[in-house]
Amino acid sequence: MSDFVYVQKRAQALPMKTLIKTAAVLGTLCAATPVAAAPVTYDCTLQSYEKHGWIASRVLVFVDHDEKVSGVMDGIIASRQKTPMIVPYDQRSKQRLKLKWTLKNLGSSQGSTKVTYSATMDEPRMKLSISARVHGADNRPSGSGPCKRSDIKLN
């Protein structure tokens, strides 16, 4: 069954507002030569290899390969802002995406500090590995863990 026929059959049970949105999306998809991949959200549960709380236990990673956009959200970012951080899109290979971000003025035992994060999202293995550089400290916090696809959206 073609995508168009499937959408037509599904449309019979949908309200008018949804039909208009579906038609707009279908028009966009048909206009594109290759089939576009949908944005993906990964919900990752991390095991931290340090005890000071620099690595969050849960991290959301947002990836849109077609638009070359990526973002991250965790409890540390949420304490600073209510929205995910858009981070540079850096696809290292078909399997791995590198994510880097910096948070400033985080509270620490030394007062206020800056932390630079670097993470690697291994999409086929559904795994996130993350490390942090706490400026002014000798430790190198890190963690990793499994991810699952989620329906949480970037915006």
Short mmCIF file of C-alpha atoms in Angstrom, two decimals, residues 2-8 19-32:
data_model
loop_
_atom_site.label_atom_id
_atom_site.label_comp_id
_atom_site.label_asym_id
_atom_site.label_seq_id
_atom_site.Cartn_x
_atom_site.Cartn_y
_atom_site.Cartn_z
CA SER A 2 1.48 3.38 -0.94
CA ASP A 3 1.99 6.06 1.70
CA PHE A 4 -0.60 8.25 0.00
CA VAL A 5 -3.33 5.56 0.08
CA TYR A 6 -2.49 4.83 3.73
CA VAL A 7 -2.81 8.54 4.60
CA GLN A 8 -6.13 8.72 2.75
CA LEU A 19 -6.31 16.58 7.86
CA ILE A 20 -4.90 19.97 6.90
CA LYS A 21 -1.67 19.30 8.81
CA THR A 22 -1.39 15.84 7.25
CA ALA A 23 -1.86 17.25 3.75
CA ALA A 24 0.84 19.87 4.38
CA VAL A 25 3.28 17.25 5.65
CA LEU A 26 2.47 14.91 2.77
CA GLY A 27 3.05 17.73 0.28
CA THR A 28 6.43 18.46 1.84
CA LEU A 29 7.42 14.79 1.76
CA CYS A 30 6.37 14.35 -1.86
CA ALA A 31 8.36 17.43 -2.90
CA ALA A 32 11.58 16.03 -1.46
#
